[in-house]
CSV table of C-alpha atoms in Angstrom, one decimal:
chain,number,residue,atom,x,y,z
A,1,TYR,CA,-11.9,-1.9,-9.2
A,2,GLN,CA,-10.6,-0.1,-12.2
A,3,ARG,CA,-7.2,0.7,-13.4
A,4,ARG,CA,-6.9,4.2,-14.7
A,5,VAL,CA,-4.1,6.6,-15.2
A,6,ARG,CA,-4.5,10.2,-14.2
A,7,GLY,CA,-4.2,12.6,-17.0
A,8,ILE,CA,-4.6,15.8,-15.1
A,9,PRO,CA,-1.5,18.1,-15.6
A,10,GLY,CA,0.1,18.9,-12.3
A,11,ASP,CA,-1.6,16.1,-10.4
A,12,TRP,CA,0.5,13.7,-8.4
A,13,THR,CA,0.5,9.9,-8.9
A,14,ASP,CA,-0.9,6.9,-7.1
A,15,ASP,CA,2.5,6.6,-5.4
A,16,THR,CA,1.9,9.8,-3.5
A,17,ASP,CA,-1.6,8.8,-2.7
A,18,GLN,CA,-0.4,5.6,-1.2
A,19,MET,CA,2.4,7.4,0.7
A,20,ILE,CA,-0.3,9.6,2.2
A,21,LEU,CA,-2.2,6.4,3.2
A,22,VAL,CA,0.9,5.1,5.0
A,23,MET,CA,1.4,8.4,6.8
A,24,GLU,CA,-2.2,8.4,8.0
A,25,SER,CA,-1.9,4.8,9.1
A,26,LEU,CA,1.4,5.5,11.0
A,27,CYS,CA,-0.2,8.6,12.7
A,28,ASP,CA,-3.5,7.0,13.6
A,29,THR,CA,-2.1,3.7,14.9
A,30,GLU,CA,1.3,4.7,16.1
A,31,GLY,CA,2.8,2.3,13.6
A,32,ASN,CA,0.8,-0.7,14.8
A,33,GLY,CA,-1.8,-0.8,12.1
A,34,ILE,CA,0.1,-2.5,9.3
A,35,GLU,CA,-1.9,-5.7,9.1
A,36,LYS,CA,-5.4,-4.3,9.5
A,37,ASP,CA,-5.5,-0.5,9.2
A,38,PHE,CA,-3.3,0.0,6.2
A,39,PRO,CA,-4.9,-2.7,4.0
A,40,GLN,CA,-8.4,-1.2,4.8
A,41,ARG,CA,-7.2,2.3,3.9
A,42,LEU,CA,-5.6,1.0,0.7
A,43,ARG,CA,-8.8,-0.8,-0.4
A,44,ASP,CA,-11.0,2.2,0.5
A,45,TRP,CA,-8.7,4.5,-1.5
A,46,ALA,CA,-8.8,2.2,-4.5
A,47,LEU,CA,-12.5,2.3,-4.5
A,48,LYS,CA,-13.0,6.0,-3.7
A,49,GLY,CA,-9.8,7.9,-4.0
A,50,PHE,CA,-9.5,11.0,-1.9
A,51,LYS,CA,-12.9,12.6,-2.1
A,52,GLU,CA,-11.6,15.8,-0.6
A,53,LEU,CA,-9.5,16.1,-3.7
A,54,GLY,CA,-12.3,15.4,-6.1
A,55,ASP,CA,-11.3,11.8,-6.7
A,56,THR,CA,-13.9,9.2,-7.5
A,57,ILE,CA,-11.5,6.2,-7.5
A,58,GLY,CA,-7.8,5.5,-6.8
A,59,GLN,CA,-6.1,6.1,-10.1
A,60,GLY,CA,-2.9,4.7,-11.6
A,61,ILE,CA,-2.9,1.5,-9.5
A,62,GLY,CA,-0.3,-1.0,-10.7
A,63,SER,CA,-1.2,-4.4,-11.8
A,64,MET,CA,0.3,-6.3,-8.9
A,65,THR,CA,-1.3,-3.9,-6.3
A,66,LEU,CA,-4.6,-4.2,-8.1
A,67,SER,CA,-4.5,-8.0,-8.2
A,68,VAL,CA,-3.8,-8.1,-4.5
A,69,ILE,CA,-6.2,-5.5,-3.1
A,70,SER,CA,-9.1,-6.8,-5.3
A,71,HIS,CA,-8.8,-10.3,-3.9
A,72,ASP,CA,-11.7,-11.4,-1.7
A,73,ASP,CA,-9.3,-12.4,1.2
A,74,PHE,CA,-7.1,-9.3,1.1
A,75,LEU,CA,-8.5,-7.7,4.2
A,76,LYS,CA,-8.3,-11.0,6.1
A,77,ASN,CA,-4.7,-11.9,5.2
A,78,PRO,CA,-3.0,-9.4,3.0
A,79,PHE,CA,0.4,-11.0,3.3
A,80,LYS,CA,-0.8,-14.4,2.1
A,81,VAL,CA,-2.8,-12.8,-0.8
A,82,ALA,CA,0.3,-10.9,-1.8
A,83,LEU,CA,2.5,-14.0,-1.6
A,84,ASP,CA,0.0,-16.0,-3.7
A,85,ALA,CA,-0.2,-13.3,-6.3
A,86,TRP,CA,3.6,-13.2,-6.6
A,87,VAL,CA,3.8,-17.0,-6.8
A,88,SER,CA,1.1,-17.2,-9.4
A,89,SER,CA,3.1,-14.7,-11.5
A,90,GLY,CA,5.9,-17.4,-11.6
A,91,CYS,CA,7.8,-15.5,-8.9
A,92,CYS,CA,9.1,-13.2,-11.7
A,93,LYS,CA,7.0,-10.1,-11.4
A,94,SER,CA,9.0,-7.6,-9.4
A,95,PRO,CA,7.3,-4.3,-9.6
A,96,ASN,CA,8.3,-1.5,-7.3
A,97,GLY,CA,4.9,-0.1,-6.2
A,98,SER,CA,5.4,-0.8,-2.5
A,99,LEU,CA,8.8,0.9,-2.5
A,100,MET,CA,7.3,4.1,-3.8
A,101,ARG,CA,5.0,4.5,-0.8
A,102,SER,CA,7.6,3.6,1.8
A,103,SER,CA,9.7,6.8,1.9
A,104,VAL,CA,7.8,8.1,5.0
A,105,ILE,CA,8.0,4.9,7.1
A,106,GLY,CA,11.3,5.9,8.7
A,107,ILE,CA,10.1,9.2,10.0
A,108,PRO,CA,8.5,8.1,13.3
A,109,TYR,CA,11.2,5.4,14.0
A,110,PHE,CA,14.4,7.0,12.7
A,111,TYR,CA,16.0,6.3,16.1
A,112,ASP,CA,15.0,2.6,16.2
A,113,PHE,CA,16.6,0.9,13.2
A,114,LYS,CA,15.1,-2.5,14.0
A,115,THR,CA,11.5,-1.2,14.1
A,116,LEU,CA,12.1,1.0,11.1
A,117,ILE,CA,13.2,-2.0,9.0
A,118,SER,CA,10.5,-4.2,10.3
A,119,ASN,CA,7.8,-1.7,9.5
A,120,ALA,CA,9.2,-1.0,6.1
A,121,ILE,CA,9.1,-4.6,5.2
A,122,ARG,CA,5.6,-5.1,6.6
A,123,TYR,CA,4.1,-2.1,4.9
A,124,CYS,CA,5.7,-3.3,1.6
A,125,ILE,CA,4.6,-6.9,1.7
A,126,VAL,CA,1.0,-5.9,2.1
A,127,THR,CA,1.0,-6.0,-1.7
A,128,HIS,CA,4.5,-6.9,-2.8
A,129,VAL,CA,6.5,-9.8,-1.3
A,130,ASP,CA,9.4,-10.1,-3.7
A,131,SER,CA,12.5,-9.1,-1.8
A,132,ARG,CA,14.8,-8.5,-4.8
């Protein structure tokens, strides 16, 4: 894994890339792929980016996201890995990377507030568990 920042004028950020991953996961799993499907998509994207856009790697990944998705156990238990990463930071790192990708989560469940909130939390805690 590498952490690089895109420098191409007019290109979007990793936040948009990750939002697309959430949309794909929601569409392909009808919202039921949070624990397995989305983490796999996130790791694949980090390693390869979107090949159809000429990427060779997911670029601009934040330090918390990178520390979580590069952990050996991430695909087995992303929530535990994210919790351990936050605890090891002294419970004081509070980046907003998961918030940036969450804007589309409400689209398929706008009519079911309970499911919408549950999915939003679960998609976010794949990499960021701090609830502040």
